[in-house]
PDB file of C-alpha atoms in Angstrom:
ATOM      1  CA  GLY A   1     113.470 123.115  82.538  1.00 54.00           C
ATOM      2  CA  ALA A   2     109.986 123.003  82.729  1.00 81.00           C
ATOM      3  CA  GLY A   3     110.035 120.657  85.718  1.00 95.00           C
ATOM      4  CA  VAL A   4     111.810 119.043  88.705  1.00 97.00           C
ATOM      5  CA  SER A   5     114.890 116.837  86.477  1.00 97.00           C
ATOM      6  CA  GLN A   6     117.305 114.207  88.515  1.00 98.00           C
ATOM      7  CA  SER A   7     119.847 111.961  87.469  1.00 97.00           C
ATOM      8  CA  PRO A   8     120.644 109.284  86.351  1.00 98.00           C
ATOM      9  CA  ARG A   9     117.373 108.184  86.729  1.00 97.00           C
ATOM     10  CA  TYR A  10     118.727 104.268  87.289  1.00 97.00           C
ATOM     11  CA  LYS A  11     121.890 103.667  89.234  1.00 97.00           C
ATOM     12  CA  VAL A  12     123.060 100.453  90.255  1.00 98.00           C
ATOM     13  CA  ALA A  13     126.266 100.689  93.022  1.00 98.00           C
ATOM     14  CA  LYS A  14     127.946  97.528  94.575  1.00 97.00           C
ATOM     15  CA  ARG A  15     128.150  97.617  98.519  1.00 97.00           C
ATOM     16  CA  GLY A  16     130.467  99.937 100.054  1.00 97.00           C
ATOM     17  CA  GLN A  17     130.659 101.924  96.630  1.00 98.00           C
ATOM     18  CA  ASP A  18     130.448 105.601  96.698  1.00 98.00           C
ATOM     19  CA  VAL A  19     127.304 107.347  94.637  1.00 98.00           C
ATOM     20  CA  ALA A  20     125.681 111.334  94.040  1.00 98.00           C
ATOM     21  CA  LEU A  21     122.286 111.781  92.913  1.00 98.00           C
ATOM     22  CA  ARG A  22     121.880 114.732  91.856  1.00 98.00           C
ATOM     23  CA  CYS A  23     118.518 117.630  91.519  1.00 98.00           C
ATOM     24  CA  ASP A  24     117.409 120.628  89.619  1.00 98.00           C
ATOM     25  CA  PRO A  25     114.634 122.199  91.155  1.00 98.00           C
ATOM     26  CA  ILE A  26     111.871 124.948  89.331  1.00 97.00           C
ATOM     27  CA  SER A  27     114.369 127.581  88.566  1.00 95.00           C
ATOM     28  CA  GLY A  28     113.412 130.350  91.313  1.00 94.00           C
ATOM     29  CA  HIS A  29     112.345 127.686  93.337  1.00 96.00           C
ATOM     30  CA  VAL A  30     113.245 129.105  97.102  1.00 95.00           C
ATOM     31  CA  SER A  31     112.527 124.971  98.836  1.00 95.00           C
ATOM     32  CA  LEU A  32     114.025 121.940  98.196  1.00 97.00           C
ATOM     33  CA  PHE A  33     113.523 118.489  99.263  1.00 96.00           C
ATOM     34  CA  TRP A  34     114.557 115.307  99.773  1.00 97.00           C
ATOM     35  CA  TYR A  35     112.613 112.492 100.033  1.00 96.00           C
ATOM     36  CA  GLN A  36     113.816 108.036 100.598  1.00 97.00           C
ATOM     37  CA  GLN A  37     110.913 106.341  99.258  1.00 96.00           C
ATOM     38  CA  ALA A  38     110.663 102.489  99.857  1.00 93.00           C
ATOM     39  CA  LEU A  39     109.398  99.610  97.330  1.00 89.00           C
ATOM     40  CA  GLY A  40     105.586 100.243  98.046  1.00 87.00           C
ATOM     41  CA  GLN A  41     106.052 103.047 101.089  1.00 91.00           C
ATOM     42  CA  GLY A  42     105.357 106.778 100.692  1.00 92.00           C
ATOM     43  CA  PRO A  43     108.251 109.179 100.494  1.00 94.00           C
ATOM     44  CA  GLU A  44     110.006 109.110 103.945  1.00 94.00           C
ATOM     45  CA  PHE A  45     111.726 112.810 104.903  1.00 93.00           C
ATOM     46  CA  LEU A  46     115.546 113.586 103.858  1.00 96.00           C
ATOM     47  CA  THR A  47     116.750 116.599 104.337  1.00 96.00           C
ATOM     48  CA  TYR A  48     115.087 120.293 103.443  1.00 95.00           C
ATOM     49  CA  PHE A  49     117.039 123.056 102.287  1.00 96.00           C
ATOM     50  CA  GLN A  50     115.729 127.289 101.985  1.00 95.00           C
ATOM     51  CA  ASN A  51     118.433 128.408  99.168  1.00 96.00           C
ATOM     52  CA  GLU A  52     121.855 127.226 100.173  1.00 96.00           C
ATOM     53  CA  ALA A  53     120.396 126.414 103.425  1.00 96.00           C
ATOM     54  CA  GLN A  54     120.158 123.184 105.113  1.00 95.00           C
ATOM     55  CA  LEU A  55     117.219 124.081 107.817  1.00 93.00           C
ATOM     56  CA  ASP A  56     116.300 120.726 108.540  1.00 92.00           C
ATOM     57  CA  LYS A  57     118.359 117.362 108.350  1.00 93.00           C
ATOM     58  CA  SER A  58     117.155 115.333 110.819  1.00 92.00           C
ATOM     59  CA  GLY A  59     115.660 112.328 108.334  1.00 93.00           C
ATOM     60  CA  LEU A  60     119.081 111.567 106.784  1.00 96.00           C
ATOM     61  CA  PRO A  61     119.137 107.876 107.698  1.00 94.00           C
ATOM     62  CA  SER A  62     123.076 108.031 109.241  1.00 94.00           C
ATOM     63  CA  ASP A  63     126.165 110.029 108.552  1.00 95.00           C
ATOM     64  CA  ARG A  64     126.471 108.307 105.280  1.00 97.00           C
ATOM     65  CA  PHE A  65     124.144 110.361 103.913  1.00 98.00           C
ATOM     66  CA  PHE A  66     125.144 113.980 102.750  1.00 97.00           C
ATOM     67  CA  ALA A  67     123.406 116.631 100.475  1.00 98.00           C
ATOM     68  CA  GLU A  68     124.318 120.248  99.873  1.00 98.00           C
ATOM     69  CA  ARG A  69     122.999 123.146  98.187  1.00 97.00           C
ATOM     70  CA  PRO A  70     126.119 125.324  97.813  1.00 96.00           C
ATOM     71  CA  GLU A  71     124.389 127.904  95.751  1.00 95.00           C
ATOM     72  CA  GLY A  72     120.811 127.860  96.177  1.00 94.00           C
ATOM     73  CA  SER A  73     119.916 125.833  92.656  1.00 96.00           C
ATOM     74  CA  VAL A  74     120.796 122.437  91.953  1.00 98.00           C
ATOM     75  CA  SER A  75     121.329 119.818  95.037  1.00 98.00           C
ATOM     76  CA  THR A  76     123.102 116.620  95.537  1.00 98.00           C
ATOM     77  CA  LEU A  77     122.544 113.910  97.761  1.00 98.00           C
ATOM     78  CA  LYS A  78     125.798 111.668  98.659  1.00 98.00           C
ATOM     79  CA  ILE A  79     125.789 108.306 100.102  1.00 98.00           C
ATOM     80  CA  GLN A  80     128.981 106.911 101.140  1.00 98.00           C
ATOM     81  CA  ARG A  81     129.429 103.445 101.362  1.00 97.00           C
ATOM     82  CA  THR A  82     126.698 102.382 100.739  1.00 98.00           C
ATOM     83  CA  GLN A  83     124.834  99.548 101.748  1.00 97.00           C
ATOM     84  CA  GLN A  84     122.038  97.198 100.819  1.00 96.00           C
ATOM     85  CA  GLU A  85     119.479  98.958 103.077  1.00 95.00           C
ATOM     86  CA  ASP A  86     119.870 102.001 101.136  1.00 97.00           C
ATOM     87  CA  SER A  87     118.204 100.475  97.810  1.00 97.00           C
ATOM     88  CA  ALA A  88     115.359 103.039  97.274  1.00 97.00           C
ATOM     89  CA  VAL A  89     113.727 105.696  95.102  1.00 97.00           C
ATOM     90  CA  TYR A  90     115.103 109.064  95.979  1.00 98.00           C
ATOM     91  CA  LEU A  91     113.228 111.566  95.162  1.00 97.00           C
ATOM     92  CA  CYS A  92     114.140 115.276  94.494  1.00 97.00           C
ATOM     93  CA  ALA A  93     110.848 118.421  94.768  1.00 97.00           C
ATOM     94  CA  SER A  94     110.950 122.060  95.171  1.00 96.00           C
ATOM     95  CA  SER A  95     108.673 124.634  95.695  1.00 95.00           C
ATOM     96  CA  LEU A  96     108.446 128.438  95.349  1.00 94.00           C
ATOM     97  CA  GLN A  97     108.608 129.134  99.409  1.00 87.00           C
ATOM     98  CA  GLY A  98     107.890 126.384 101.391  1.00 87.00           C
ATOM     99  CA  TRP A  99     104.665 123.928 102.083  1.00 88.00           C
ATOM    100  CA  ILE A 100     101.802 127.229 102.564  1.00 84.00           C
ATOM    101  CA  PRO A 101      98.823 126.401 101.230  1.00 83.00           C
ATOM    102  CA  GLY A 102      98.892 128.735  97.763  1.00 83.00           C
ATOM    103  CA  ASN A 103     102.458 126.733  97.238  1.00 88.00           C
ATOM    104  CA  THR A 104     102.182 123.294  95.207  1.00 92.00           C
ATOM    105  CA  ILE A 105     105.445 121.230  95.693  1.00 94.00           C
ATOM    106  CA  TYR A 106     106.581 119.829  93.086  1.00 96.00           C
ATOM    107  CA  PHE A 107     108.357 116.059  92.722  1.00 96.00           C
ATOM    108  CA  GLY A 108     111.248 115.045  90.461  1.00 97.00           C
ATOM    109  CA  GLU A 109     110.491 111.401  89.048  1.00 96.00           C
ATOM    110  CA  GLY A 110     113.309 110.039  91.042  1.00 97.00           C
ATOM    111  CA  SER A 111     116.519 108.480  90.954  1.00 98.00           C
ATOM    112  CA  TRP A 112     116.349 104.624  91.383  1.00 97.00           C
ATOM    113  CA  LEU A 113     119.109 102.959  93.179  1.00 97.00           C
ATOM    114  CA  THR A 114     119.595  99.704  93.906  1.00 97.00           C
ATOM    115  CA  VAL A 115     122.957  98.938  95.724  1.00 97.00           C
ATOM    116  CA  VAL A 116     123.958  95.514  94.933  1.00 96.00           C
TER     117      VAL A 116
ATOM    118  CA  LYS B   1     103.527 111.372 116.904  1.00 62.00           C
ATOM    119  CA  ASN B   2     102.151 112.543 113.654  1.00 64.00           C
ATOM    120  CA  GLN B   3     100.554 109.584 111.230  1.00 89.00           C
ATOM    121  CA  VAL B   4      98.087 109.577 107.737  1.00 93.00           C
ATOM    122  CA  GLU B   5      96.675 106.036 107.293  1.00 95.00           C
ATOM    123  CA  GLN B   6      95.035 105.817 104.199  1.00 97.00           C
ATOM    124  CA  SER B   7      92.756 103.072 103.012  1.00 97.00           C
ATOM    125  CA  PRO B   8      91.952 100.591 101.393  1.00 97.00           C
ATOM    126  CA  GLN B   9      95.660  99.760 100.779  1.00 95.00           C
ATOM    127  CA  SER B  10      94.325  98.040  96.782  1.00 96.00           C
ATOM    128  CA  LEU B  11      91.666  98.603  95.510  1.00 97.00           C
ATOM    129  CA  ILE B  12      90.857  96.691  91.822  1.00 98.00           C
ATOM    130  CA  ILE B  13      87.934  98.501  89.961  1.00 97.00           C
ATOM    131  CA  LEU B  14      86.098  97.999  86.267  1.00 97.00           C
ATOM    132  CA  GLU B  15      86.622 101.378  83.856  1.00 98.00           C
ATOM    133  CA  GLY B  16      84.116 103.408  84.391  1.00 98.00           C
ATOM    134  CA  LYS B  17      83.012 102.425  87.913  1.00 98.00           C
ATOM    135  CA  ASN B  18      83.389 105.486  90.922  1.00 98.00           C
ATOM    136  CA  CYS B  19      85.643 104.775  94.047  1.00 98.00           C
ATOM    137  CA  THR B  20      86.598 106.435  96.885  1.00 98.00           C
ATOM    138  CA  LEU B  21      89.753 106.761  98.685  1.00 98.00           C
ATOM    139  CA  GLN B  22      90.477 107.399 101.994  1.00 98.00           C
ATOM    140  CA  CYS B  23      93.055 109.370 104.270  1.00 97.00           C
ATOM    141  CA  ASN B  24      92.773 109.750 108.529  1.00 96.00           C
ATOM    142  CA  TYR B  25      95.673 111.706 110.062  1.00 94.00           C
ATOM    143  CA  THR B  26      96.324 112.176 114.103  1.00 89.00           C
ATOM    144  CA  VAL B  27      98.304 115.502 113.066  1.00 74.00           C
ATOM    145  CA  SER B  28      98.144 118.482 114.862  1.00 79.00           C
ATOM    146  CA  PRO B  29      97.805 121.803 114.744  1.00 81.00           C
ATOM    147  CA  PHE B  30      96.464 121.082 111.213  1.00 82.00           C
ATOM    148  CA  SER B  31      97.393 123.188 107.996  1.00 86.00           C
ATOM    149  CA  ASN B  32      97.230 121.692 104.955  1.00 91.00           C
ATOM    150  CA  LEU B  33      95.955 118.562 103.164  1.00 93.00           C
ATOM    151  CA  ARG B  34      97.619 117.291  99.296  1.00 95.00           C
ATOM    152  CA  TRP B  35      96.374 114.208  97.325  1.00 97.00           C
ATOM    153  CA  TYR B  36      99.072 113.299  95.027  1.00 97.00           C
ATOM    154  CA  LYS B  37      99.255 110.931  91.977  1.00 97.00           C
ATOM    155  CA  GLN B  38     102.222 108.640  91.860  1.00 96.00           C
ATOM    156  CA  ASP B  39     102.428 106.812  88.433  1.00 95.00           C
ATOM    157  CA  THR B  40     104.257 103.411  88.646  1.00 92.00           C
ATOM    158  CA  GLY B  41     108.021 104.740  87.893  1.00 90.00           C
ATOM    159  CA  ARG B  42     107.298 108.182  87.688  1.00 93.00           C
ATOM    160  CA  GLY B  43     107.562 111.545  90.793  1.00 94.00           C
ATOM    161  CA  PRO B  44     104.339 112.430  92.365  1.00 96.00           C
ATOM    162  CA  VAL B  45     101.963 115.255  90.760  1.00 96.00           C
ATOM    163  CA  SER B  46     100.138 117.209  93.555  1.00 95.00           C
ATOM    164  CA  LEU B  47      96.310 117.076  92.582  1.00 95.00           C
ATOM    165  CA  THR B  48      95.084 118.836  95.257  1.00 93.00           C
ATOM    166  CA  ILE B  49      95.741 121.442  97.967  1.00 92.00           C
ATOM    167  CA  MET B  50      92.938 121.630 100.731  1.00 91.00           C
ATOM    168  CA  THR B  51      92.905 123.987 103.953  1.00 89.00           C
ATOM    169  CA  PHE B  52      91.111 123.727 107.134  1.00 83.00           C
ATOM    170  CA  SER B  53      88.770 126.126 105.627  1.00 85.00           C
ATOM    171  CA  GLU B  54      87.694 124.650 102.327  1.00 87.00           C
ATOM    172  CA  ASP B  55      85.650 120.956 102.781  1.00 90.00           C
ATOM    173  CA  THR B  56      85.374 120.746  98.770  1.00 95.00           C
ATOM    174  CA  LYS B  57      87.794 120.873  96.198  1.00 94.00           C
ATOM    175  CA  SER B  58      87.390 119.282  92.582  1.00 94.00           C
ATOM    176  CA  ASN B  59      90.015 119.088  90.085  1.00 93.00           C
ATOM    177  CA  GLY B  60      88.559 117.670  86.646  1.00 95.00           C
ATOM    178  CA  ARG B  61      87.349 113.555  87.336  1.00 96.00           C
ATOM    179  CA  TYR B  62      88.848 114.363  91.138  1.00 96.00           C
ATOM    180  CA  THR B  63      86.994 115.178  93.845  1.00 96.00           C
ATOM    181  CA  ALA B  64      88.883 115.521  97.409  1.00 96.00           C
ATOM    182  CA  THR B  65      86.729 116.379 100.814  1.00 96.00           C
ATOM    183  CA  LEU B  66      87.819 117.221 104.107  1.00 95.00           C
ATOM    184  CA  ASP B  67      86.364 116.921 107.700  1.00 93.00           C
ATOM    185  CA  ALA B  68      89.133 118.972 110.024  1.00 89.00           C
ATOM    186  CA  ASP B  69      87.148 118.270 112.517  1.00 89.00           C
ATOM    187  CA  THR B  70      87.009 114.272 112.168  1.00 92.00           C
ATOM    188  CA  LYS B  71      90.205 114.525 110.205  1.00 93.00           C
ATOM    189  CA  GLN B  72      89.587 112.581 107.452  1.00 95.00           C
ATOM    190  CA  SER B  73      89.723 113.401 103.635  1.00 96.00           C
ATOM    191  CA  SER B  74      88.706 111.107 100.913  1.00 97.00           C
ATOM    192  CA  LEU B  75      89.817 111.555  97.642  1.00 98.00           C
ATOM    193  CA  HIS B  76      86.333 110.334  94.737  1.00 98.00           C
ATOM    194  CA  ILE B  77      87.483 109.291  91.312  1.00 97.00           C
ATOM    195  CA  THR B  78      84.720 109.792  89.145  1.00 98.00           C
ATOM    196  CA  ALA B  79      83.860 107.789  85.827  1.00 98.00           C
ATOM    197  CA  SER B  80      87.964 105.822  85.852  1.00 97.00           C
ATOM    198  CA  GLN B  81      90.019 105.330  82.999  1.00 97.00           C
ATOM    199  CA  LEU B  82      92.694 102.945  82.856  1.00 97.00           C
ATOM    200  CA  SER B  83      95.295 106.144  82.928  1.00 97.00           C
ATOM    201  CA  ASP B  84      93.772 106.336  86.297  1.00 97.00           C
ATOM    202  CA  SER B  85      95.680 103.405  87.540  1.00 98.00           C
ATOM    203  CA  ALA B  86      98.402 104.464  90.059  1.00 97.00           C
ATOM    204  CA  SER B  87      99.462 105.131  93.789  1.00 97.00           C
ATOM    205  CA  TYR B  88      97.116 107.581  95.301  1.00 98.00           C
ATOM    206  CA  ILE B  89      98.820 109.344  98.187  1.00 97.00           C
ATOM    207  CA  CYS B  90      97.857 112.038 101.059  1.00 96.00           C
ATOM    208  CA  VAL B  91     100.055 114.331 102.678  1.00 95.00           C
ATOM    209  CA  VAL B  92      99.352 116.433 105.471  1.00 93.00           C
ATOM    210  CA  ILE B  93     100.612 119.562 106.970  1.00 89.00           C
ATOM    211  CA  PHE B  94     100.891 120.459 110.844  1.00 82.00           C
ATOM    212  CA  SER B  95     101.604 124.301 111.435  1.00 78.00           C
ATOM    213  CA  GLY B  96     104.046 125.300 113.078  1.00 73.00           C
ATOM    214  CA  GLY B  97     106.613 122.169 112.349  1.00 70.00           C
ATOM    215  CA  GLY B  98     109.721 122.202 110.316  1.00 77.00           C
ATOM    216  CA  ALA B  99     109.935 120.130 106.795  1.00 81.00           C
ATOM    217  CA  ASP B 100     109.719 117.336 108.245  1.00 76.00           C
ATOM    218  CA  GLY B 101     106.310 118.320 109.513  1.00 77.00           C
ATOM    219  CA  LEU B 102     105.225 116.824 105.839  1.00 87.00           C
ATOM    220  CA  THR B 103     103.427 113.479 107.067  1.00 89.00           C
ATOM    221  CA  PHE B 104     102.980 111.010 103.950  1.00 92.00           C
ATOM    222  CA  GLY B 105     100.413 108.363 104.478  1.00 94.00           C
ATOM    223  CA  LYS B 106     101.943 104.915 102.383  1.00 94.00           C
ATOM    224  CA  GLY B 107      99.773 105.951  99.711  1.00 95.00           C
ATOM    225  CA  THR B 108      96.234 103.135  98.084  1.00 97.00           C
ATOM    226  CA  HIS B 109      97.222 101.642  95.274  1.00 97.00           C
ATOM    227  CA  LEU B 110      94.464 101.769  92.595  1.00 98.00           C
ATOM    228  CA  ILE B 111      94.273  99.137  89.380  1.00 98.00           C
ATOM    229  CA  ILE B 112      91.306  99.684  87.130  1.00 98.00           C
ATOM    230  CA  GLN B 113      90.626  97.222  85.042  1.00 97.00           C
ATOM    231  CA  PRO B 114      89.026  97.457  81.102  1.00 96.00           C
TER     232      PRO B 114
END
């Protein structure tokens, strides 16, 4: 596709349920980022992949959060035993190579997660 | 801790007027600074990328300025249109850091009224 694609667009989960959020980056983009955005706030970093390697997962808030990108393209963010504080928009972004000035970071439309 | 502060938090202006949004940062050492536009319910869209050596960059009706000495950037919108209503997010990247070094501001929520 032409842009970063995320699915599902909206997800309502019962507390304690596991969810999986998918990201299809722009074809050929080496770098992939996941962010969490609460209402009225800027995106907060979760994790970063370069190809299939997860180089930074320092932003994952707990061990209930897990991300993978096994073949260096599609990525999945999994949240186990969801809690109400996990309710947020989860943004995926990709770039050709990192965050050097010549590389635009493109964002998907986000997956809106509501935990009830 | 590296921080990015944006002001004002929200702004309402009439269609056709100009406005300026501010971004102050403490990120050091600095690599580049980006402005994004985020429509309600959508993902952020890149407007500009500025490096240390650039002090002004334009993208249509959007003009970004950067003063790396005072660590300030501004985004000026000329002849505002209703479609400019959105949140504008400043992102500062410091060199030598990891992916968590992309520091996002909380954004300025801009509303254009007819």
